[in-house]
Amino acid sequence: MEHKIILIQPKKKIALVAHDSKKQDLLEWAKWNKALLEEHELYATGTTGMLLEQVLGRPVHRYQSGPLGGDQQIGAKIAEGYIDFMIFFWDPLDAAPHDPDVKALLRIAVVWNIPVACNRASADFMISSILMTGEYERLVPDYQPYQQRFAEALAEGGEGETSPASKAAARSDASPSPDAGTALEPEPKAEDSENLQEPSS
């Protein structure tokens, strides 16, 4: 797949997200790195954003709370190119009611190749990187050919791209049953049965 370059400016647009059990960790981390975060524009889900504003003493772009769609809003902004970087302290031991949204957010971050820190250690390494202070050429897969193929398939009356699972199911349906390969022996004709003799006792 071909790639294209998206230039990330020195002033990064950073999304900050944390599960309830990880909010205190994120707040402590943000307070410790307050001077570094001053150089960048911050975005957050509802409650996390409100707490960050209190700790950092500066405005934070706030979306809805995670369970109310905030994770999806941030994911949409990543897809639109408005978010350059994400710090997401999520709890691997606690199942949240909006787990599908959490997985979708992490997936979309990988799809668009943005830096993601999922714990305090990785966030420390990333925020202190020399790449944070200058421009960065982010390689992003060019999905236009895929979208074009899908659109052409729909225009031709097809069903678009077929998933591997669907293809496997189609092959399974088309394959003969185990009994189908066994040829049935023909029944004897009437004239043949007349020639049959009973065995002598």
Coordinates of N, CA and C in Angstrom, one line a residue:
M1 N 0.8 -1.2 0.0 CA 0.0 0.0 0.0 C 0.9 1.2 0.0
E2 N 0.5 2.2 -0.8 CA 1.2 3.5 -0.9 C 1.0 4.3 0.4
H3 N 1.9 5.2 0.7 CA 1.8 6.0 1.9 C 1.9 7.5 1.5
K4 N 1.3 8.3 2.3 CA 1.4 9.8 2.1 C 1.9 10.4 3.4
I5 N 2.5 11.6 3.3 CA 3.1 12.2 4.5 C 2.1 13.3 5.0
I6 N 1.9 13.3 6.3 CA 1.2 14.3 7.0 C 2.1 15.0 8.0
L7 N 2.3 16.3 7.8 CA 3.3 17.0 8.7 C 2.7 17.4 10.0
I8 N 3.3 16.9 11.1 CA 2.9 17.3 12.4 C 3.7 18.5 12.8
Q9 N 3.1 19.6 13.2 CA 3.7 20.8 13.6 C 4.4 20.7 14.9
P10 N 5.3 21.6 15.3 CA 6.0 21.6 16.6 C 5.0 21.7 17.7
K11 N 3.9 22.5 17.5 CA 2.9 22.6 18.5 C 1.9 21.5 18.3
K12 N 2.0 20.4 19.1 CA 1.1 19.2 18.9 C -0.3 19.4 19.4
K13 N -1.2 18.7 18.8 CA -2.6 18.6 19.4 C -2.7 17.3 20.1
I14 N -2.7 17.3 21.4 CA -2.6 16.1 22.2 C -3.9 15.8 22.9
A15 N -4.4 14.6 22.7 CA -5.6 14.1 23.3 C -5.2 13.4 24.6
L16 N -5.9 13.7 25.7 CA -5.6 13.1 27.0 C -6.9 12.4 27.5
V17 N -6.8 11.1 27.7 CA -8.0 10.3 28.1 C -7.6 9.4 29.2
A18 N -8.5 9.1 30.1 CA -8.2 8.2 31.2 C -9.4 7.6 31.8
H19 N -9.4 6.3 32.1 CA -10.5 5.6 32.8 C -10.5 6.1 34.2
D20 N -11.7 5.9 34.8 CA -11.9 6.5 36.2 C -10.8 6.0 37.1
S21 N -10.4 4.8 37.1 CA -9.3 4.3 38.0 C -7.9 4.8 37.7
K22 N -7.8 5.4 36.5 CA -6.5 5.9 36.1 C -6.4 7.4 36.0
K23 N -7.5 8.1 36.4 CA -7.5 9.5 36.3 C -6.5 10.2 37.2
Q24 N -6.3 9.7 38.4 CA -5.4 10.2 39.3 C -3.9 10.1 38.8
D25 N -3.6 9.0 38.1 CA -2.3 8.8 37.5 C -2.1 9.8 36.4
L26 N -3.1 10.0 35.6 CA -3.0 11.0 34.5 C -2.8 12.4 35.1
L27 N -3.6 12.8 36.1 CA -3.4 14.1 36.7 C -2.1 14.3 37.3
E28 N -1.5 13.3 38.0 CA -0.2 13.5 38.5 C 0.9 13.6 37.4
W29 N 0.7 12.8 36.4 CA 1.6 12.9 35.2 C 1.6 14.2 34.6
A30 N 0.3 14.7 34.3 CA 0.2 16.0 33.7 C 0.8 17.2 34.5
K31 N 0.6 17.1 35.8 CA 1.2 18.1 36.7 C 2.7 18.0 36.7
W32 N 3.3 16.8 36.7 CA 4.7 16.7 36.6 C 5.3 17.2 35.3
N33 N 4.5 17.1 34.2 CA 5.0 17.5 32.9 C 4.3 18.8 32.4
K34 N 3.8 19.6 33.4 CA 3.1 20.8 33.1 C 3.9 21.8 32.1
A35 N 5.1 21.9 32.4 CA 5.9 22.8 31.5 C 6.0 22.4 30.1
L36 N 6.1 21.0 29.9 CA 6.2 20.5 28.6 C 4.8 20.6 27.9
L37 N 3.8 20.4 28.6 CA 2.4 20.4 28.0 C 2.0 21.9 27.7
E38 N 2.7 22.8 28.3 CA 2.4 24.2 28.0 C 2.6 24.6 26.5
E39 N 3.5 23.8 25.9 CA 3.9 24.1 24.5 C 2.9 23.5 23.5
H40 N 1.9 22.8 24.0 CA 1.0 22.1 23.1 C -0.5 22.4 23.4
E41 N -1.3 22.0 22.4 CA -2.8 22.2 22.6 C -3.4 20.9 23.1
L42 N -4.2 21.0 24.1 CA -4.7 19.8 24.8 C -6.2 19.6 24.5
Y43 N -6.6 18.3 24.4 CA -8.0 17.9 24.1 C -8.2 16.8 25.1
A44 N -9.5 16.6 25.6 CA -9.8 15.6 26.6 C -11.2 15.3 26.6
T45 N -11.6 14.1 27.1 CA -13.0 13.8 27.3 C -13.5 14.5 28.6
G46 N -14.8 14.6 28.8 CA -15.5 15.5 29.7 C -14.9 15.6 31.1
T47 N -15.0 14.6 31.9 CA -14.5 14.7 33.3 C -13.0 14.9 33.4
T48 N -12.3 14.1 32.6 CA -10.8 14.3 32.5 C -10.4 15.7 32.2
G49 N -11.1 16.3 31.2 CA -10.7 17.6 30.8 C -11.0 18.6 31.9
M50 N -12.1 18.5 32.6 CA -12.4 19.4 33.7 C -11.3 19.3 34.8
L51 N -10.9 18.1 35.1 CA -9.9 17.9 36.2 C -8.5 18.5 35.7
L52 N -8.2 18.3 34.4 CA -6.9 18.8 33.9 C -6.9 20.3 33.9
E53 N -8.0 20.9 33.6 CA -8.0 22.4 33.7 C -7.7 22.9 35.1
Q54 N -8.2 22.2 36.1 CA -8.0 22.6 37.5 C -6.5 22.4 37.8
V55 N -5.9 21.3 37.4 CA -4.5 21.0 37.8 C -3.5 21.8 37.0
L56 N -3.8 22.1 35.7 CA -2.9 22.8 34.9 C -3.1 24.3 34.9
G57 N -4.3 24.7 35.3 CA -4.6 26.1 35.3 C -4.7 26.7 33.9
R58 N -5.2 26.0 32.9 CA -5.2 26.4 31.5 C -6.4 25.8 30.8
P59 N -6.9 26.3 29.7 CA -8.1 25.7 29.0 C -7.7 24.4 28.3
V60 N -8.6 23.5 28.3 CA -8.5 22.2 27.6 C -9.8 22.1 26.8
H61 N -9.6 21.7 25.5 CA -10.7 21.4 24.7 C -11.4 20.2 25.2
R62 N -12.7 20.3 25.5 CA -13.4 19.2 26.2 C -14.5 18.6 25.3
Y63 N -14.5 17.3 25.2 CA -15.6 16.6 24.5 C -16.5 15.9 25.6
Q64 N -17.4 15.1 25.1 CA -18.3 14.4 26.0 C -17.5 13.4 26.9
S65 N -18.1 13.0 28.0 CA -17.5 12.0 28.8 C -17.4 10.7 28.0
G66 N -16.4 9.8 28.3 CA -16.2 8.6 27.5 C -17.5 7.8 27.2
P67 N -18.2 7.4 28.3 CA -19.4 6.6 28.1 C -20.5 7.3 27.3
L68 N -20.4 8.6 27.2 CA -21.4 9.4 26.5 C -21.0 9.7 25.1
G69 N -19.9 9.1 24.6 CA -19.5 9.3 23.2 C -18.2 10.1 23.1
G70 N -17.5 10.5 24.2 CA -16.3 11.2 24.0 C -15.2 10.5 23.3
D71 N -15.1 9.2 23.6 CA -14.0 8.4 22.9 C -14.3 8.4 21.4
Q72 N -15.5 8.3 21.0 CA -15.9 8.3 19.6 C -15.6 9.7 19.0
Q73 N -15.8 10.7 19.7 CA -15.5 12.1 19.2 C -14.0 12.3 19.0
I74 N -13.2 11.8 19.9 CA -11.8 11.9 19.7 C -11.3 11.1 18.5
G75 N -11.9 9.9 18.4 CA -11.6 9.0 17.3 C -11.9 9.7 16.0
A76 N -13.0 10.4 15.9 CA -13.4 11.1 14.7 C -12.4 12.2 14.4
K77 N -11.9 12.9 15.4 CA -10.9 14.0 15.2 C -9.6 13.4 14.7
I78 N -9.2 12.2 15.2 CA -8.0 11.6 14.7 C -8.1 11.3 13.2
A79 N -9.3 10.7 12.8 CA -9.5 10.4 11.4 C -9.5 11.6 10.6
E80 N -10.0 12.7 11.1 CA -10.0 14.0 10.4 C -8.7 14.7 10.4
G81 N -7.7 14.2 11.1 CA -6.4 14.9 11.1 C -6.3 16.0 12.1
Y82 N -7.2 16.1 13.1 CA -7.1 17.2 14.1 C -6.3 16.8 15.3
I83 N -6.1 15.5 15.6 CA -5.4 15.1 16.7 C -4.1 14.4 16.3
D84 N -2.9 14.9 16.8 CA -1.6 14.4 16.4 C -1.1 13.3 17.3
F85 N -1.6 13.2 18.5 CA -0.9 12.5 19.6 C -1.9 12.1 20.6
M86 N -1.9 11.0 21.2 CA -2.8 10.6 22.2 C -2.2 9.9 23.4
I87 N -2.6 10.3 24.6 CA -2.2 9.7 25.9 C -3.4 9.1 26.5
F88 N -3.5 7.8 26.6 CA -4.7 7.2 27.0 C -4.4 6.2 28.1
F89 N -4.6 6.6 29.3 CA -4.4 5.7 30.5 C -5.6 4.9 30.7
W90 N -5.6 3.7 30.1 CA -6.8 2.8 30.3 C -6.5 1.7 31.3
D91 N -7.5 1.2 31.9 CA -7.4 0.1 32.9 C -7.5 -1.3 32.3
P92 N -6.5 -2.1 32.2 CA -6.6 -3.4 31.6 C -7.4 -4.4 32.5
L93 N -7.6 -4.0 33.8 CA -8.2 -5.0 34.7 C -9.7 -4.6 35.0
D94 N -10.2 -3.6 34.3 CA -11.6 -3.2 34.6 C -12.3 -3.0 33.3
A95 N -13.4 -3.8 33.2 CA -14.3 -3.7 32.0 C -15.2 -2.5 32.1
A96 N -15.0 -1.6 31.2 CA -15.8 -0.4 31.2 C -17.1 -0.7 30.3
P97 N -18.2 0.0 30.6 CA -19.4 -0.2 29.8 C -19.3 0.2 28.4
H98 N -18.3 1.1 28.1 CA -18.1 1.5 26.7 C -16.8 0.9 26.1
D99 N -16.5 -0.4 26.5 CA -15.3 -1.0 26.0 C -15.2 -1.1 24.5
P100 N -16.4 -1.3 23.7 CA -16.3 -1.2 22.3 C -15.7 0.1 21.8
D101 N -16.1 1.2 22.4 CA -15.6 2.5 22.0 C -14.1 2.7 22.3
V102 N -13.7 2.1 23.4 CA -12.3 2.2 23.8 C -11.4 1.4 22.7
K103 N -11.9 0.2 22.4 CA -11.2 -0.6 21.4 C -11.2 0.1 20.0
A104 N -12.3 0.8 19.7 CA -12.4 1.5 18.4 C -11.4 2.7 18.4
L105 N -11.3 3.4 19.5 CA -10.4 4.5 19.6 C -9.0 4.1 19.4
L106 N -8.6 3.0 20.1 CA -7.2 2.5 20.0 C -6.9 2.0 18.5
R107 N -7.9 1.4 18.0 CA -7.8 0.9 16.6 C -7.6 2.1 15.6
I108 N -8.4 3.1 15.8 CA -8.3 4.2 14.8 C -7.0 5.0 15.0
A109 N -6.4 5.0 16.2 CA -5.1 5.6 16.3 C -4.1 4.8 15.6
V110 N -4.2 3.5 15.5 CA -3.3 2.7 14.7 C -3.5 2.9 13.2
V111 N -4.8 2.9 12.8 CA -5.1 3.1 11.4 C -4.5 4.4 10.9
W112 N -4.5 5.4 11.6 CA -3.9 6.7 11.2 C -2.5 7.0 11.7
N113 N -1.9 6.0 12.3 CA -0.5 6.1 12.7 C -0.1 7.3 13.5
I114 N -0.9 7.5 14.6 CA -0.5 8.6 15.5 C 0.2 8.0 16.7
P115 N 1.1 8.7 17.4 CA 1.7 8.2 18.6 C 0.7 8.0 19.7
V116 N 0.8 6.9 20.4 CA -0.2 6.6 21.5 C 0.6 6.1 22.7
A117 N 0.4 6.7 23.8 CA 1.0 6.2 25.1 C -0.2 5.7 25.9
C118 N -0.1 4.4 26.4 CA -1.1 3.8 27.1 C -0.8 3.6 28.6
N119 N 0.3 4.0 29.0 CA 0.7 4.0 30.4 C 1.7 5.1 30.8
R120 N 2.0 5.2 32.0 CA 2.8 6.4 32.5 C 4.2 6.3 31.9
A121 N 4.8 5.1 31.9 CA 6.2 4.9 31.4 C 6.3 5.4 29.9
S122 N 5.4 4.8 29.1 CA 5.4 5.2 27.7 C 5.1 6.7 27.5
A123 N 4.3 7.3 28.3 CA 4.0 8.7 28.2 C 5.2 9.5 28.5
D124 N 6.0 9.1 29.6 CA 7.2 9.8 29.9 C 8.2 9.8 28.8
F125 N 8.4 8.6 28.2 CA 9.3 8.5 27.1 C 8.9 9.4 25.9
M126 N 7.6 9.4 25.6 CA 7.2 10.1 24.4 C 7.2 11.6 24.6
I127 N 6.7 12.1 25.8 CA 6.7 13.5 26.0 C 8.1 14.2 26.1
S128 N 9.1 13.4 26.4 CA 10.4 13.9 26.6 C 11.2 13.7 25.3
S129 N 10.6 13.1 24.3 CA 11.3 12.8 23.0 C 11.7 14.2 22.3
I130 N 12.8 14.2 21.6 CA 13.2 15.4 20.9 C 12.3 15.6 19.7
L131 N 11.5 14.6 19.3 CA 10.5 14.7 18.2 C 9.4 15.6 18.6
M132 N 9.2 15.9 19.9 CA 8.1 16.7 20.4 C 8.3 18.2 20.1
T133 N 9.6 18.6 19.9 CA 9.9 20.0 19.8 C 10.0 20.5 18.3
G134 N 9.9 19.6 17.4 CA 10.0 20.0 16.0 C 8.9 19.4 15.1
E135 N 9.0 19.7 13.8 CA 8.1 19.1 12.9 C 8.4 17.6 12.7
Y136 N 7.3 16.8 12.4 CA 7.5 15.4 12.2 C 6.7 15.0 11.0
E137 N 7.3 14.2 10.1 CA 6.6 13.7 8.9 C 6.0 12.3 9.3
R138 N 4.7 12.3 9.5 CA 4.0 11.1 9.8 C 3.5 10.4 8.6
L139 N 3.9 9.1 8.4 CA 3.5 8.3 7.3 C 2.2 7.7 7.5
V140 N 1.3 7.9 6.6 CA -0.1 7.4 6.7 C -0.4 6.6 5.5
P141 N -1.0 5.4 5.6 CA -1.4 4.7 4.4 C -2.4 5.4 3.6
D142 N -2.2 5.3 2.3 CA -3.1 6.0 1.3 C -4.3 5.1 1.1
Y143 N -5.4 5.4 1.8 CA -6.6 4.5 1.7 C -7.5 4.8 0.5
Q144 N -7.1 5.8 -0.4 CA -7.9 6.2 -1.5 C -8.2 5.1 -2.5
P145 N -7.1 4.3 -2.8 CA -7.4 3.2 -3.8 C -8.4 2.2 -3.2
Y146 N -8.3 1.9 -1.9 CA -9.3 0.9 -1.3 C -10.7 1.5 -1.4
Q147 N -10.8 2.8 -1.1 CA -12.1 3.4 -1.1 C -12.7 3.4 -2.6
Q148 N -11.8 3.6 -3.5 CA -12.2 3.7 -4.9 C -12.7 2.3 -5.4
R149 N -11.9 1.2 -5.0 CA -12.3 -0.1 -5.4 C -13.7 -0.5 -4.8
F150 N -13.9 -0.1 -3.5 CA -15.1 -0.3 -2.9 C -16.3 0.4 -3.5
A151 N -16.1 1.7 -3.9 CA -17.1 2.4 -4.6 C -17.5 1.9 -5.9
E152 N -16.4 1.4 -6.7 CA -16.7 0.8 -8.0 C -17.4 -0.5 -7.9
A153 N -17.1 -1.3 -6.9 CA -17.8 -2.5 -6.7 C -19.3 -2.3 -6.4
L154 N -19.6 -1.3 -5.6 CA -21.0 -0.9 -5.3 C -21.7 -0.4 -6.5
A155 N -21.0 0.4 -7.3 CA -21.6 1.0 -8.5 C -22.0 -0.1 -9.5
E156 N -21.2 -1.2 -9.5 CA -21.4 -2.3 -10.4 C -22.5 -3.2 -9.9
G157 N -23.0 -2.9 -8.7 CA -24.1 -3.8 -8.2 C -23.6 -4.9 -7.3
G158 N -22.3 -4.9 -7.0 CA -21.7 -5.9 -6.1 C -21.9 -5.5 -4.7
E159 N -21.3 -6.2 -3.8 CA -21.5 -6.0 -2.4 C -20.2 -5.5 -1.8
G160 N -19.3 -4.9 -2.7 CA -18.1 -4.3 -2.1 C -17.1 -5.4 -1.8
E161 N -16.2 -5.0 -0.9 CA -15.1 -6.0 -0.5 C -15.8 -7.1 0.4
T162 N -15.3 -8.3 0.1 CA -15.8 -9.5 0.9 C -14.7 -9.8 1.9
S163 N -15.1 -10.0 3.1 CA -14.2 -10.4 4.2 C -13.7 -11.8 4.0
P164 N -12.5 -12.1 4.6 CA -12.0 -13.5 4.5 C -13.0 -14.5 5.1
A165 N -13.7 -14.1 6.2 CA -14.6 -15.0 6.8 C -15.8 -15.3 5.9
S166 N -16.2 -14.3 5.2 CA -17.4 -14.5 4.2 C -16.9 -15.4 3.1
K167 N -15.7 -15.1 2.6 CA -15.2 -16.0 1.5 C -15.1 -17.4 1.9
A168 N -14.6 -17.7 3.2 CA -14.5 -19.0 3.7 C -15.9 -19.7 3.8
A169 N -16.8 -18.9 4.3 CA -18.2 -19.4 4.4 C -18.8 -19.8 3.0
A170 N -18.5 -19.0 2.0 CA -19.0 -19.2 0.7 C -18.4 -20.5 0.1
R171 N -17.1 -20.7 0.4 CA -16.4 -21.9 -0.1 C -17.0 -23.1 0.6
S172 N -17.3 -23.0 1.9 CA -17.8 -24.1 2.6 C -19.2 -24.5 2.1
D173 N -20.0 -23.5 1.8 CA -21.4 -23.7 1.2 C -21.3 -24.4 -0.1
A174 N -20.3 -24.0 -0.9 CA -20.2 -24.5 -2.3 C -19.5 -25.9 -2.4
S175 N -18.8 -26.3 -1.3 CA -18.1 -27.6 -1.3 C -19.2 -28.7 -1.2
P176 N -18.9 -29.9 -1.8 CA -19.9 -31.0 -1.7 C -19.9 -31.6 -0.3
S177 N -21.0 -32.2 0.0 CA -21.0 -32.9 1.3 C -20.2 -34.2 1.2
P178 N -19.9 -34.7 2.4 CA -19.0 -36.0 2.4 C -19.7 -37.1 1.6
D179 N -21.0 -37.2 1.6 CA -21.7 -38.3 0.8 C -21.8 -38.0 -0.7
A180 N -21.6 -36.7 -1.0 CA -21.8 -36.4 -2.4 C -20.8 -37.0 -3.3
G181 N -19.6 -37.3 -2.8 CA -18.5 -37.9 -3.6 C -18.7 -39.4 -3.8
T182 N -19.6 -40.1 -3.1 CA -19.8 -41.5 -3.2 C -20.8 -41.8 -4.3
A183 N -20.4 -42.5 -5.3 CA -21.3 -42.9 -6.4 C -22.3 -44.0 -6.0
L184 N -23.5 -43.8 -6.3 CA -24.5 -44.9 -6.0 C -24.5 -46.0 -7.0
E185 N -24.5 -47.2 -6.6 CA -24.5 -48.3 -7.5 C -25.8 -48.4 -8.2
P186 N -25.8 -48.6 -9.6 CA -27.1 -48.7 -10.3 C -27.9 -49.9 -9.8
E187 N -29.2 -49.8 -9.8 CA -30.1 -50.9 -9.5 C -30.1 -51.9 -10.7
P188 N -30.1 -53.1 -10.4 CA -30.1 -54.1 -11.5 C -31.4 -54.0 -12.4
K189 N -31.2 -54.1 -13.7 CA -32.4 -54.1 -14.6 C -33.2 -55.3 -14.5
A190 N -34.4 -55.3 -15.0 CA -35.3 -56.4 -14.9 C -34.8 -57.6 -15.6
E191 N -34.1 -57.4 -16.8 CA -33.6 -58.6 -17.5 C -32.4 -59.2 -16.8
D192 N -31.7 -58.4 -16.1 CA -30.6 -58.9 -15.3 C -31.1 -59.8 -14.2
S193 N -32.1 -59.3 -13.5 CA -32.6 -60.1 -12.4 C -33.2 -61.4 -12.8
E194 N -33.6 -61.6 -14.0 CA -34.1 -62.9 -14.5 C -33.0 -63.9 -14.6
N195 N -31.8 -63.3 -14.9 CA -30.6 -64.2 -15.1 C -30.0 -64.6 -13.8
L196 N -30.4 -64.0 -12.7 CA -29.9 -64.3 -11.4 C -30.4 -65.7 -11.0
Q197 N -29.6 -66.5 -10.5 CA -30.0 -67.8 -10.0 C -29.8 -67.9 -8.5
E198 N -30.7 -68.6 -7.9 CA -30.5 -68.7 -6.4 C -29.4 -69.7 -6.2
P199 N -28.6 -69.5 -5.2 CA -27.5 -70.4 -5.0 C -28.1 -71.7 -4.5
S200 N -27.4 -72.8 -4.9 CA -27.8 -74.1 -4.4 C -27.5 -74.3 -3.0
S201 N -28.3 -75.0 -2.2 CA -28.1 -75.2 -0.8 C -27.1 -76.4 -0.7

